[in-house]
CSV table of C-alpha atoms in Angstrom, one decimal:
chain,number,residue,atom,x,y,z
Q,12,UNK,CA,120.6,104.1,109.5
Q,13,UNK,CA,118.5,104.9,106.6
Q,14,UNK,CA,119.5,107.8,104.2
Q,15,UNK,CA,117.4,110.8,104.1
Q,16,UNK,CA,115.1,111.0,101.2
Q,17,UNK,CA,115.9,113.5,98.3
Q,18,UNK,CA,112.4,114.8,98.1
Q,19,UNK,CA,109.5,115.1,100.6
Q,20,UNK,CA,106.0,115.2,99.1
Q,21,UNK,CA,103.8,117.4,101.5
Q,22,UNK,CA,100.1,117.0,101.2
Q,23,UNK,CA,97.7,118.9,103.6
Q,24,UNK,CA,94.1,117.5,103.5
Q,25,UNK,CA,90.8,118.3,105.0
Q,26,UNK,CA,87.7,115.8,104.5
Q,27,UNK,CA,89.3,114.5,101.2
Q,28,UNK,CA,90.1,110.9,102.0
Q,29,UNK,CA,89.4,109.5,98.5
Q,30,UNK,CA,91.3,112.3,96.8
Q,31,UNK,CA,94.4,111.8,99.0
Q,32,UNK,CA,94.2,108.0,98.2
Q,33,UNK,CA,94.2,108.9,94.5
Q,34,UNK,CA,97.2,111.0,94.9
Q,35,UNK,CA,99.1,108.3,96.9
Q,36,UNK,CA,98.3,105.9,94.1
Q,37,UNK,CA,99.9,108.3,91.7
Q,38,UNK,CA,103.0,108.4,93.8
Q,39,UNK,CA,103.2,104.6,93.7
Q,40,UNK,CA,103.5,104.9,89.9
Q,41,UNK,CA,106.5,107.2,90.1
Q,42,UNK,CA,109.5,106.4,88.0
Q,43,UNK,CA,111.8,107.8,90.8
Q,44,UNK,CA,113.2,105.0,93.1
Q,45,UNK,CA,110.6,104.9,96.2
Q,46,UNK,CA,113.7,105.0,98.5
Q,47,UNK,CA,114.4,108.5,97.2
Q,48,UNK,CA,111.1,110.0,98.5
Q,49,UNK,CA,108.7,110.3,101.2
Q,50,UNK,CA,105.1,111.5,101.5
Q,51,UNK,CA,103.8,113.4,104.5
Q,52,UNK,CA,100.1,113.8,104.8
Q,53,UNK,CA,98.8,116.2,107.4
Q,54,UNK,CA,95.0,115.7,108.2
Q,55,UNK,CA,93.7,119.0,109.3
Q,56,UNK,CA,91.1,118.3,111.8
Q,57,UNK,CA,89.0,116.0,109.7
Q,58,UNK,CA,87.3,112.8,111.0
Q,59,UNK,CA,86.4,111.3,107.7
Q,60,UNK,CA,88.3,107.9,107.9
Q,61,UNK,CA,91.5,109.4,106.3
Q,62,UNK,CA,93.6,108.4,109.2
Q,63,UNK,CA,92.4,104.8,109.1
Q,64,UNK,CA,92.8,104.6,105.3
Q,65,UNK,CA,96.3,105.9,105.6
Q,66,UNK,CA,97.1,103.5,108.4
Q,67,UNK,CA,95.9,100.6,106.3
Q,68,UNK,CA,98.0,101.4,103.2
Q,69,UNK,CA,101.2,99.6,102.3
Q,70,UNK,CA,103.3,101.8,100.1
Q,71,UNK,CA,106.8,101.2,98.5
Q,72,UNK,CA,107.8,104.8,99.8
Q,73,UNK,CA,107.9,106.1,103.3
Q,74,UNK,CA,104.5,107.4,104.2
Q,75,UNK,CA,104.0,109.6,107.3
Q,76,UNK,CA,100.8,111.0,108.5
Q,77,UNK,CA,99.8,113.4,111.2
Q,78,UNK,CA,96.3,114.4,112.5
Q,79,UNK,CA,96.0,117.8,114.0
Q,80,UNK,CA,93.4,120.3,115.1
Q,81,UNK,CA,92.2,122.2,112.2
Q,82,UNK,CA,94.6,125.2,111.6
Q,83,UNK,CA,93.8,125.9,107.9
Q,84,UNK,CA,95.8,125.0,104.7
Q,85,UNK,CA,98.9,127.1,105.8
Q,86,UNK,CA,99.1,125.5,109.2
Q,87,UNK,CA,98.8,122.0,107.7
Q,88,UNK,CA,101.5,122.8,105.1
Q,89,UNK,CA,103.9,124.2,107.7
Q,90,UNK,CA,103.3,121.1,110.0
Q,91,UNK,CA,104.1,118.8,107.1
Q,92,UNK,CA,107.3,120.9,106.2
Q,93,UNK,CA,108.4,120.5,109.9
Q,94,UNK,CA,108.2,116.7,109.6
Q,95,UNK,CA,110.1,116.7,106.2
Q,96,UNK,CA,113.4,115.1,106.1
Q,97,UNK,CA,114.2,115.5,102.4
Q,98,UNK,CA,116.4,118.2,100.9
Q,99,UNK,CA,113.6,119.2,98.5
Q,100,UNK,CA,110.1,119.9,99.5
Q,101,UNK,CA,107.3,119.5,97.0
Q,102,UNK,CA,103.8,120.7,97.9
Q,103,UNK,CA,100.8,119.0,96.4
Q,104,UNK,CA,97.2,119.6,96.9
Q,105,UNK,CA,95.1,116.7,97.9
Q,106,UNK,CA,93.1,116.6,94.7
Q,107,UNK,CA,96.3,116.4,92.4
Q,108,UNK,CA,97.2,113.1,90.7
Q,109,UNK,CA,100.8,113.2,89.9
Q,110,UNK,CA,102.2,112.1,86.5
Q,111,UNK,CA,104.8,109.1,86.7
Q,112,UNK,CA,107.6,111.5,85.9
Q,113,UNK,CA,106.8,114.3,88.3
Q,114,UNK,CA,109.3,113.6,91.1
Q,115,UNK,CA,112.1,112.6,88.8
Q,116,UNK,CA,111.6,115.6,86.7
Q,117,UNK,CA,111.3,117.9,89.7
Q,118,UNK,CA,114.5,116.5,91.2
Q,119,UNK,CA,116.4,116.9,87.9
Q,120,UNK,CA,115.6,120.5,87.8
Q,121,UNK,CA,116.8,121.1,91.3
Q,122,UNK,CA,120.0,119.2,90.6
Q,123,UNK,CA,120.7,121.6,87.8
Q,124,UNK,CA,120.7,124.7,90.1
Q,125,UNK,CA,121.9,125.3,93.5
Q,126,UNK,CA,118.9,127.6,94.3
Q,127,UNK,CA,115.7,127.2,92.4
Q,128,UNK,CA,111.9,127.1,92.9
Q,129,UNK,CA,110.1,125.0,90.4
Q,130,UNK,CA,106.5,126.1,89.6
Q,131,UNK,CA,104.8,124.0,87.1
Q,132,UNK,CA,101.2,123.6,85.7
Q,133,UNK,CA,98.7,121.9,88.1
Q,134,UNK,CA,96.4,119.9,86.0
Q,135,UNK,CA,93.3,118.4,87.8
Q,136,UNK,CA,92.0,115.1,87.0
Q,137,UNK,CA,88.2,115.7,86.5
Q,138,UNK,CA,85.7,112.8,86.8
Q,139,UNK,CA,82.0,112.6,86.5
Q,140,UNK,CA,81.5,112.5,90.3
Q,141,UNK,CA,83.5,115.8,90.7
Q,142,UNK,CA,82.0,119.2,90.1
Q,143,UNK,CA,84.8,121.7,90.7
Q,144,UNK,CA,84.6,125.0,89.0
Q,145,UNK,CA,88.1,125.0,87.2
Q,146,UNK,CA,89.4,128.2,85.7
Q,147,UNK,CA,92.5,128.7,83.6
Q,148,UNK,CA,94.2,132.0,83.3
Q,149,UNK,CA,94.9,132.4,79.5
Q,150,UNK,CA,97.2,135.3,79.6
Q,151,UNK,CA,100.7,135.6,81.3
Q,152,UNK,CA,100.0,139.2,82.3
Q,153,UNK,CA,98.1,139.6,85.4
Q,154,UNK,CA,96.8,142.9,84.2
Q,155,UNK,CA,95.0,141.4,81.0
Q,156,UNK,CA,94.3,137.9,82.4
Q,157,UNK,CA,91.1,136.4,81.2
Q,158,UNK,CA,89.4,133.3,82.7
Q,159,UNK,CA,88.1,130.6,80.8
Q,160,UNK,CA,86.5,127.1,81.8
Q,161,UNK,CA,88.8,124.2,81.7
Q,162,UNK,CA,87.6,121.8,78.9
Q,163,UNK,CA,85.9,118.8,80.3
Q,164,UNK,CA,87.8,115.5,80.1
Q,165,UNK,CA,84.5,113.5,79.3
């Protein structure tokens, strides 16, 4: 019998095959032992080849995928959470590329506290082929937040 992982990485996706593959490549580079985490990708109604791409992957960590009729972001996250076996859940958007220390650092914070919620910065990896409108909130106060454009990485 295999022990349950310490952390389940939940990734909802819709028509973002290439982005999900970049995210999973980032999970391959984690410093945390791959036996200590699983990734769960819920494909929310898309027919863009994501299922086939995930089925063809060979990962050092447990990778589970589920296709479902489109229910939206919350429905896909809830479906992934229902599949999770880790004691800690980490929700990542499909366009995130995790730094190598993300999972180890996240788990370390949870081990310091019986009850905690870790919320961190969510940097995006911007490339020339992407054209998202990225905004940063520059003030910690919701009342006087100002929005500025994220600097280009190019």
